[in-house]
PDB file of C-alpha atoms in Angstrom:
ATOM      1  CA  UNK A   1     -19.039  -1.611 -40.321  1.00 46.00           C
ATOM      2  CA  UNK A   2     -20.013   0.106 -37.382  1.00 51.00           C
ATOM      3  CA  UNK A   3     -22.085   3.603 -38.371  1.00 54.00           C
ATOM      4  CA  UNK A   4     -20.411   7.185 -37.572  1.00 75.00           C
ATOM      5  CA  UNK A   5     -20.941   7.527 -33.923  1.00 86.00           C
ATOM      6  CA  UNK A   6     -22.041  11.051 -32.498  1.00 87.00           C
ATOM      7  CA  UNK A   7     -20.439  10.510 -29.465  1.00 89.00           C
ATOM      8  CA  UNK A   8     -17.063  11.273 -30.875  1.00 87.00           C
ATOM      9  CA  UNK A   9     -17.836  14.884 -31.905  1.00 87.00           C
ATOM     10  CA  UNK A  10     -19.134  15.244 -28.180  1.00 88.00           C
ATOM     11  CA  UNK A  11     -15.665  13.491 -26.647  1.00 84.00           C
ATOM     12  CA  UNK A  12     -13.905  16.285 -28.651  1.00 81.00           C
ATOM     13  CA  UNK A  13     -15.187  18.582 -26.717  1.00 84.00           C
ATOM     14  CA  UNK A  14     -15.247  17.237 -23.513  1.00 86.00           C
ATOM     15  CA  UNK A  15     -14.032  19.282 -20.524  1.00 88.00           C
ATOM     16  CA  UNK A  16     -13.330  18.235 -16.684  1.00 89.00           C
ATOM     17  CA  UNK A  17     -16.556  19.677 -14.673  1.00 92.00           C
ATOM     18  CA  UNK A  18     -16.096  19.026 -10.912  1.00 92.00           C
ATOM     19  CA  UNK A  19     -14.438  16.644  -8.310  1.00 91.00           C
ATOM     20  CA  UNK A  20     -16.812  15.900  -5.757  1.00 90.00           C
ATOM     21  CA  UNK A  21     -15.782  13.808  -2.527  1.00 84.00           C
ATOM     22  CA  UNK A  22     -19.644  13.397  -1.073  1.00 85.00           C
ATOM     23  CA  UNK A  23     -22.518  13.309  -2.969  1.00 88.00           C
ATOM     24  CA  UNK A  24     -24.145  16.759  -2.235  1.00 90.00           C
ATOM     25  CA  UNK A  25     -20.651  18.053  -3.905  1.00 93.00           C
ATOM     26  CA  UNK A  26     -22.376  16.784  -7.423  1.00 95.00           C
ATOM     27  CA  UNK A  27     -23.257  18.707 -10.681  1.00 95.00           C
ATOM     28  CA  UNK A  28     -26.956  19.261 -10.583  1.00 95.00           C
ATOM     29  CA  UNK A  29     -28.792  15.779 -10.878  1.00 96.00           C
ATOM     30  CA  UNK A  30     -29.954  16.106 -14.515  1.00 96.00           C
ATOM     31  CA  UNK A  31     -29.790  15.241 -17.797  1.00 97.00           C
ATOM     32  CA  UNK A  32     -27.557  11.843 -18.818  1.00 98.00           C
ATOM     33  CA  UNK A  33     -24.168  10.445 -17.039  1.00 97.00           C
ATOM     34  CA  UNK A  34     -22.462   7.174 -17.229  1.00 97.00           C
ATOM     35  CA  UNK A  35     -20.255   6.033 -14.855  1.00 95.00           C
ATOM     36  CA  UNK A  36     -16.922   4.180 -14.958  1.00 94.00           C
ATOM     37  CA  UNK A  37     -16.233   1.612 -12.542  1.00 92.00           C
ATOM     38  CA  UNK A  38     -13.364  -1.152 -11.834  1.00 90.00           C
ATOM     39  CA  UNK A  39     -10.321  -1.841  -9.515  1.00 86.00           C
ATOM     40  CA  UNK A  40      -7.495   0.607  -9.256  1.00 79.00           C
ATOM     41  CA  UNK A  41      -5.195  -1.498 -11.567  1.00 83.00           C
ATOM     42  CA  UNK A  42      -7.988  -2.221 -13.989  1.00 88.00           C
ATOM     43  CA  UNK A  43      -6.698   0.637 -16.788  1.00 87.00           C
ATOM     44  CA  UNK A  44     -10.174   2.490 -15.814  1.00 87.00           C
ATOM     45  CA  UNK A  45      -8.526   5.494 -16.546  1.00 83.00           C
ATOM     46  CA  UNK A  46      -6.950   4.539 -19.467  1.00 88.00           C
ATOM     47  CA  UNK A  47      -9.813   2.894 -20.985  1.00 90.00           C
ATOM     48  CA  UNK A  48     -11.784   6.625 -20.265  1.00 88.00           C
ATOM     49  CA  UNK A  49      -9.250   8.507 -22.070  1.00 88.00           C
ATOM     50  CA  UNK A  50      -9.040   5.946 -25.380  1.00 90.00           C
ATOM     51  CA  UNK A  51     -12.849   6.233 -25.393  1.00 89.00           C
ATOM     52  CA  UNK A  52     -12.999   9.910 -25.097  1.00 85.00           C
ATOM     53  CA  UNK A  53     -10.216  10.595 -27.566  1.00 78.00           C
ATOM     54  CA  UNK A  54      -9.020  12.755 -24.634  1.00 72.00           C
ATOM     55  CA  UNK A  55      -6.348  12.897 -21.298  1.00 72.00           C
ATOM     56  CA  UNK A  56      -9.369  13.585 -19.307  1.00 75.00           C
ATOM     57  CA  UNK A  57      -8.593  11.174 -16.419  1.00 66.00           C
ATOM     58  CA  UNK A  58      -5.336  11.595 -14.702  1.00 60.00           C
ATOM     59  CA  UNK A  59      -3.437   8.490 -15.007  1.00 52.00           C
ATOM     60  CA  UNK A  60      -0.897   7.097 -13.007  1.00 46.00           C
ATOM     61  CA  UNK A  61       1.696   4.416 -12.363  1.00 47.00           C
ATOM     62  CA  UNK A  62       0.496   4.252  -9.138  1.00 47.00           C
ATOM     63  CA  UNK A  63      -3.219   2.650  -8.924  1.00 47.00           C
ATOM     64  CA  UNK A  64      -5.845   3.937  -6.952  1.00 46.00           C
ATOM     65  CA  UNK A  65      -5.172   7.710  -7.556  1.00 49.00           C
ATOM     66  CA  UNK A  66      -8.751   8.165  -8.509  1.00 55.00           C
ATOM     67  CA  UNK A  67     -10.123   8.623  -4.882  1.00 70.00           C
ATOM     68  CA  UNK A  68     -13.122  11.491  -6.181  1.00 82.00           C
ATOM     69  CA  UNK A  69     -16.229  11.069  -7.973  1.00 88.00           C
ATOM     70  CA  UNK A  70     -14.643  13.234 -11.361  1.00 90.00           C
ATOM     71  CA  UNK A  71     -17.340  14.860 -13.457  1.00 94.00           C
ATOM     72  CA  UNK A  72     -16.602  15.653 -17.250  1.00 92.00           C
ATOM     73  CA  UNK A  73     -18.872  17.532 -19.438  1.00 93.00           C
ATOM     74  CA  UNK A  74     -19.752  16.029 -22.888  1.00 93.00           C
ATOM     75  CA  UNK A  75     -22.825  18.945 -23.558  1.00 94.00           C
ATOM     76  CA  UNK A  76     -25.098  20.686 -21.515  1.00 94.00           C
ATOM     77  CA  UNK A  77     -27.029  17.392 -20.922  1.00 96.00           C
ATOM     78  CA  UNK A  78     -24.434  14.805 -20.404  1.00 96.00           C
ATOM     79  CA  UNK A  79     -21.805  14.234 -18.374  1.00 96.00           C
ATOM     80  CA  UNK A  80     -19.162  11.253 -18.174  1.00 95.00           C
ATOM     81  CA  UNK A  81     -17.937   9.932 -14.010  1.00 94.00           C
ATOM     82  CA  UNK A  82     -14.980   8.763 -13.336  1.00 91.00           C
ATOM     83  CA  UNK A  83     -15.117   6.908  -9.693  1.00 89.00           C
ATOM     84  CA  UNK A  84     -12.966   6.123  -6.854  1.00 82.00           C
ATOM     85  CA  UNK A  85     -11.285   3.126  -7.984  1.00 77.00           C
ATOM     86  CA  UNK A  86     -11.373  -0.134  -5.334  1.00 70.00           C
ATOM     87  CA  UNK A  87      -8.836  -2.925  -4.202  1.00 63.00           C
ATOM     88  CA  UNK A  88      -5.369  -1.898  -4.729  1.00 53.00           C
ATOM     89  CA  UNK A  89      -4.956   1.530  -3.537  1.00 53.00           C
ATOM     90  CA  UNK A  90      -2.510   1.524  -0.351  1.00 60.00           C
ATOM     91  CA  UNK A  91      -4.603   4.310   1.838  1.00 62.00           C
ATOM     92  CA  UNK A  92      -5.696   4.186   5.338  1.00 66.00           C
ATOM     93  CA  UNK A  93      -8.923   2.136   6.424  1.00 67.00           C
ATOM     94  CA  UNK A  94     -11.098   5.039   7.045  1.00 70.00           C
ATOM     95  CA  UNK A  95     -10.011   6.963   3.700  1.00 63.00           C
ATOM     96  CA  UNK A  96     -11.260   3.500   1.936  1.00 67.00           C
ATOM     97  CA  UNK A  97     -14.178   3.709   4.110  1.00 71.00           C
ATOM     98  CA  UNK A  98     -15.583   7.187   2.923  1.00 67.00           C
ATOM     99  CA  UNK A  99     -14.611   6.127  -0.753  1.00 67.00           C
ATOM    100  CA  UNK A 100     -16.895   3.058  -0.192  1.00 74.00           C
ATOM    101  CA  UNK A 101     -19.728   5.357   1.436  1.00 77.00           C
ATOM    102  CA  UNK A 102     -20.023   8.389  -0.788  1.00 78.00           C
ATOM    103  CA  UNK A 103     -19.713   5.364  -3.592  1.00 82.00           C
ATOM    104  CA  UNK A 104     -22.847   3.756  -2.702  1.00 85.00           C
ATOM    105  CA  UNK A 105     -24.825   7.096  -1.801  1.00 88.00           C
ATOM    106  CA  UNK A 106     -24.020   8.043  -5.343  1.00 91.00           C
ATOM    107  CA  UNK A 107     -25.015   4.913  -7.016  1.00 91.00           C
ATOM    108  CA  UNK A 108     -28.102   4.750  -4.789  1.00 90.00           C
ATOM    109  CA  UNK A 109     -28.976   8.005  -5.493  1.00 92.00           C
ATOM    110  CA  UNK A 110     -28.351   9.558  -8.444  1.00 95.00           C
ATOM    111  CA  UNK A 111     -31.341   9.992 -10.861  1.00 96.00           C
ATOM    112  CA  UNK A 112     -29.433  11.125 -14.006  1.00 97.00           C
ATOM    113  CA  UNK A 113     -27.166   8.042 -13.774  1.00 97.00           C
ATOM    114  CA  UNK A 114     -28.031   6.065 -17.142  1.00 97.00           C
ATOM    115  CA  UNK A 115     -25.250   3.028 -17.050  1.00 97.00           C
ATOM    116  CA  UNK A 116     -22.120   2.061 -15.542  1.00 97.00           C
ATOM    117  CA  UNK A 117     -19.074   0.727 -17.280  1.00 97.00           C
ATOM    118  CA  UNK A 118     -17.581  -1.878 -15.338  1.00 96.00           C
ATOM    119  CA  UNK A 119     -13.439  -2.016 -15.946  1.00 95.00           C
ATOM    120  CA  UNK A 120     -11.897  -5.821 -15.423  1.00 96.00           C
ATOM    121  CA  UNK A 121      -8.641  -6.647 -15.611  1.00 95.00           C
ATOM    122  CA  UNK A 122      -8.932  -9.591 -18.102  1.00 97.00           C
ATOM    123  CA  UNK A 123      -6.085 -11.748 -16.509  1.00 96.00           C
ATOM    124  CA  UNK A 124      -8.128 -10.884 -12.926  1.00 94.00           C
ATOM    125  CA  UNK A 125     -12.000 -10.752 -13.552  1.00 95.00           C
ATOM    126  CA  UNK A 126     -14.900 -11.132 -11.494  1.00 95.00           C
ATOM    127  CA  UNK A 127     -13.160  -9.762  -8.008  1.00 90.00           C
ATOM    128  CA  UNK A 128     -15.150  -9.254  -5.221  1.00 86.00           C
ATOM    129  CA  UNK A 129     -15.606  -5.910  -6.116  1.00 86.00           C
ATOM    130  CA  UNK A 130     -16.581  -6.643  -9.591  1.00 91.00           C
ATOM    131  CA  UNK A 131     -19.145  -9.023  -7.848  1.00 92.00           C
ATOM    132  CA  UNK A 132     -20.532  -6.356  -6.014  1.00 89.00           C
ATOM    133  CA  UNK A 133     -20.884  -3.965  -8.750  1.00 91.00           C
ATOM    134  CA  UNK A 134     -23.085  -6.613 -10.744  1.00 95.00           C
ATOM    135  CA  UNK A 135     -25.360  -7.549  -7.787  1.00 93.00           C
ATOM    136  CA  UNK A 136     -26.374  -3.997  -7.268  1.00 92.00           C
ATOM    137  CA  UNK A 137     -26.479  -3.893 -10.956  1.00 94.00           C
ATOM    138  CA  UNK A 138     -28.747  -6.113 -11.407  1.00 95.00           C
ATOM    139  CA  UNK A 139     -30.844  -5.327  -8.122  1.00 93.00           C
ATOM    140  CA  UNK A 140     -31.060  -1.429  -9.383  1.00 93.00           C
ATOM    141  CA  UNK A 141     -31.928  -2.309 -12.648  1.00 95.00           C
ATOM    142  CA  UNK A 142     -28.924  -0.403 -14.089  1.00 96.00           C
ATOM    143  CA  UNK A 143     -27.350  -1.109 -17.370  1.00 97.00           C
ATOM    144  CA  UNK A 144     -23.926  -2.532 -16.857  1.00 98.00           C
ATOM    145  CA  UNK A 145     -21.576  -3.223 -19.689  1.00 98.00           C
ATOM    146  CA  UNK A 146     -17.802  -4.936 -19.400  1.00 98.00           C
ATOM    147  CA  UNK A 147     -14.626  -3.967 -20.349  1.00 98.00           C
ATOM    148  CA  UNK A 148     -12.298  -6.793 -20.115  1.00 98.00           C
ATOM    149  CA  UNK A 149      -9.168  -4.450 -20.323  1.00 97.00           C
ATOM    150  CA  UNK A 150      -5.863  -5.098 -20.867  1.00 96.00           C
ATOM    151  CA  UNK A 151      -6.273  -7.804 -23.446  1.00 97.00           C
ATOM    152  CA  UNK A 152      -3.246  -6.754 -25.284  1.00 96.00           C
ATOM    153  CA  UNK A 153      -1.539  -9.096 -22.509  1.00 96.00           C
ATOM    154  CA  UNK A 154      -2.931 -12.095 -24.047  1.00 97.00           C
ATOM    155  CA  UNK A 155      -2.649 -13.643 -27.195  1.00 97.00           C
ATOM    156  CA  UNK A 156      -5.897 -13.122 -29.353  1.00 94.00           C
ATOM    157  CA  UNK A 157      -7.232 -16.708 -28.847  1.00 97.00           C
ATOM    158  CA  UNK A 158      -6.565 -16.595 -25.251  1.00 97.00           C
ATOM    159  CA  UNK A 159      -8.404 -13.462 -24.794  1.00 98.00           C
ATOM    160  CA  UNK A 160     -11.390 -14.917 -27.006  1.00 97.00           C
ATOM    161  CA  UNK A 161     -11.561 -17.642 -24.523  1.00 98.00           C
ATOM    162  CA  UNK A 162     -11.462 -15.619 -21.400  1.00 98.00           C
ATOM    163  CA  UNK A 163     -14.204 -13.375 -22.841  1.00 98.00           C
ATOM    164  CA  UNK A 164     -16.364 -17.044 -23.309  1.00 98.00           C
ATOM    165  CA  UNK A 165     -15.681 -17.953 -19.880  1.00 98.00           C
ATOM    166  CA  UNK A 166     -16.240 -14.449 -18.189  1.00 98.00           C
ATOM    167  CA  UNK A 167     -19.824 -14.348 -20.228  1.00 98.00           C
ATOM    168  CA  UNK A 168     -20.538 -17.675 -19.634  1.00 97.00           C
ATOM    169  CA  UNK A 169     -20.007 -17.352 -15.551  1.00 97.00           C
ATOM    170  CA  UNK A 170     -21.932 -13.999 -15.694  1.00 97.00           C
ATOM    171  CA  UNK A 171     -24.797 -15.305 -17.660  1.00 97.00           C
ATOM    172  CA  UNK A 172     -24.913 -18.210 -15.533  1.00 97.00           C
ATOM    173  CA  UNK A 173     -25.068 -16.446 -11.887  1.00 97.00           C
ATOM    174  CA  UNK A 174     -26.326 -12.670 -13.320  1.00 97.00           C
ATOM    175  CA  UNK A 175     -28.774 -13.364 -16.174  1.00 95.00           C
ATOM    176  CA  UNK A 176     -28.679 -12.142 -20.123  1.00 94.00           C
ATOM    177  CA  UNK A 177     -28.944  -8.542 -19.440  1.00 94.00           C
ATOM    178  CA  UNK A 178     -24.790  -7.584 -19.041  1.00 97.00           C
ATOM    179  CA  UNK A 179     -22.952  -7.343 -22.016  1.00 97.00           C
ATOM    180  CA  UNK A 180     -19.248  -7.851 -22.390  1.00 98.00           C
ATOM    181  CA  UNK A 181     -16.219  -7.156 -24.527  1.00 98.00           C
ATOM    182  CA  UNK A 182     -12.663  -7.020 -25.113  1.00 98.00           C
ATOM    183  CA  UNK A 183     -10.965  -3.685 -24.593  1.00 98.00           C
ATOM    184  CA  UNK A 184      -7.248  -2.362 -24.945  1.00 97.00           C
ATOM    185  CA  UNK A 185      -6.391   0.976 -24.527  1.00 94.00           C
ATOM    186  CA  UNK A 186      -2.900   0.927 -25.914  1.00 93.00           C
ATOM    187  CA  UNK A 187      -4.185  -1.298 -28.698  1.00 94.00           C
ATOM    188  CA  UNK A 188      -7.525   0.559 -29.397  1.00 94.00           C
ATOM    189  CA  UNK A 189      -9.270  -2.608 -29.358  1.00 96.00           C
ATOM    190  CA  UNK A 190     -13.028  -2.709 -28.488  1.00 96.00           C
ATOM    191  CA  UNK A 191     -13.041   1.370 -28.946  1.00 94.00           C
ATOM    192  CA  UNK A 192     -15.959   1.693 -31.356  1.00 93.00           C
ATOM    193  CA  UNK A 193     -17.930  -1.199 -29.383  1.00 95.00           C
ATOM    194  CA  UNK A 194     -17.638   0.506 -26.291  1.00 96.00           C
ATOM    195  CA  UNK A 195     -18.658   4.375 -28.164  1.00 94.00           C
ATOM    196  CA  UNK A 196     -21.762   2.362 -29.111  1.00 94.00           C
ATOM    197  CA  UNK A 197     -22.909   1.302 -26.107  1.00 96.00           C
ATOM    198  CA  UNK A 198     -21.925   4.683 -24.639  1.00 96.00           C
ATOM    199  CA  UNK A 199     -24.033   6.852 -27.503  1.00 95.00           C
ATOM    200  CA  UNK A 200     -27.112   4.317 -26.925  1.00 95.00           C
ATOM    201  CA  UNK A 201     -27.186   5.109 -23.104  1.00 97.00           C
ATOM    202  CA  UNK A 202     -26.426   8.830 -23.577  1.00 96.00           C
ATOM    203  CA  UNK A 203     -29.781   8.789 -26.161  1.00 95.00           C
ATOM    204  CA  UNK A 204     -27.650   9.944 -29.198  1.00 93.00           C
ATOM    205  CA  UNK A 205     -28.785   6.832 -31.737  1.00 86.00           C
ATOM    206  CA  UNK A 206     -31.631   6.359 -33.784  1.00 78.00           C
ATOM    207  CA  UNK A 207     -33.733   3.974 -32.258  1.00 68.00           C
ATOM    208  CA  UNK A 208     -32.890   0.939 -34.811  1.00 59.00           C
ATOM    209  CA  UNK A 209     -28.781   1.712 -33.422  1.00 56.00           C
ATOM    210  CA  UNK A 210     -29.664   2.107 -29.950  1.00 52.00           C
ATOM    211  CA  UNK A 211     -30.905  -1.639 -30.003  1.00 56.00           C
ATOM    212  CA  UNK A 212     -28.077  -3.427 -31.389  1.00 56.00           C
ATOM    213  CA  UNK A 213     -25.653  -1.075 -29.445  1.00 59.00           C
ATOM    214  CA  UNK A 214     -26.023  -2.892 -25.962  1.00 56.00           C
ATOM    215  CA  UNK A 215     -25.980  -6.329 -27.445  1.00 57.00           C
ATOM    216  CA  UNK A 216     -22.881  -8.749 -26.677  1.00 51.00           C
TER     217      UNK A 216
END
């Protein structure tokens, strides 16, 4: 049984901080923050809300509504960031190019970024966008944890098989450093496991718990 996670208390007092269209509009680059990324139809906002026990990120039946860098305050030193979704939203090409430009600028310059949670629809993993994020994570040395979302859409055996296959593919191409798990927002599957990863990155765990939080 996993120990009581200190991030839960912080999430209960979490609040919206600011939306930024450009990197120079982001909050002061201090403390620690974890960013959430994924294709527009990967269930990113639902996963963020489920992990925080709050309605921080706006969910919509129309994928691609997250068009800004949205920052959420946990405490004076810790934040979560909902990044723009990609690959599905029916928006003009110039706007997509704007998103990509400023997402890349954020990832490349943000000193307080301590980890990236990448959401993949378990039925459509390792898209071109996913692979780009994995490439960047390995090249930059940024810790990355994958949530295979919508795991409830498959039978449990099929979901486990998909997990093993994606994990194998990732280790073959990107090495051993990336952790991965099953996740379902409606069923609250994998919530505690993911919260432990967040708590480890945000320096909320004793060292012995922190070492085990990123294992997958």
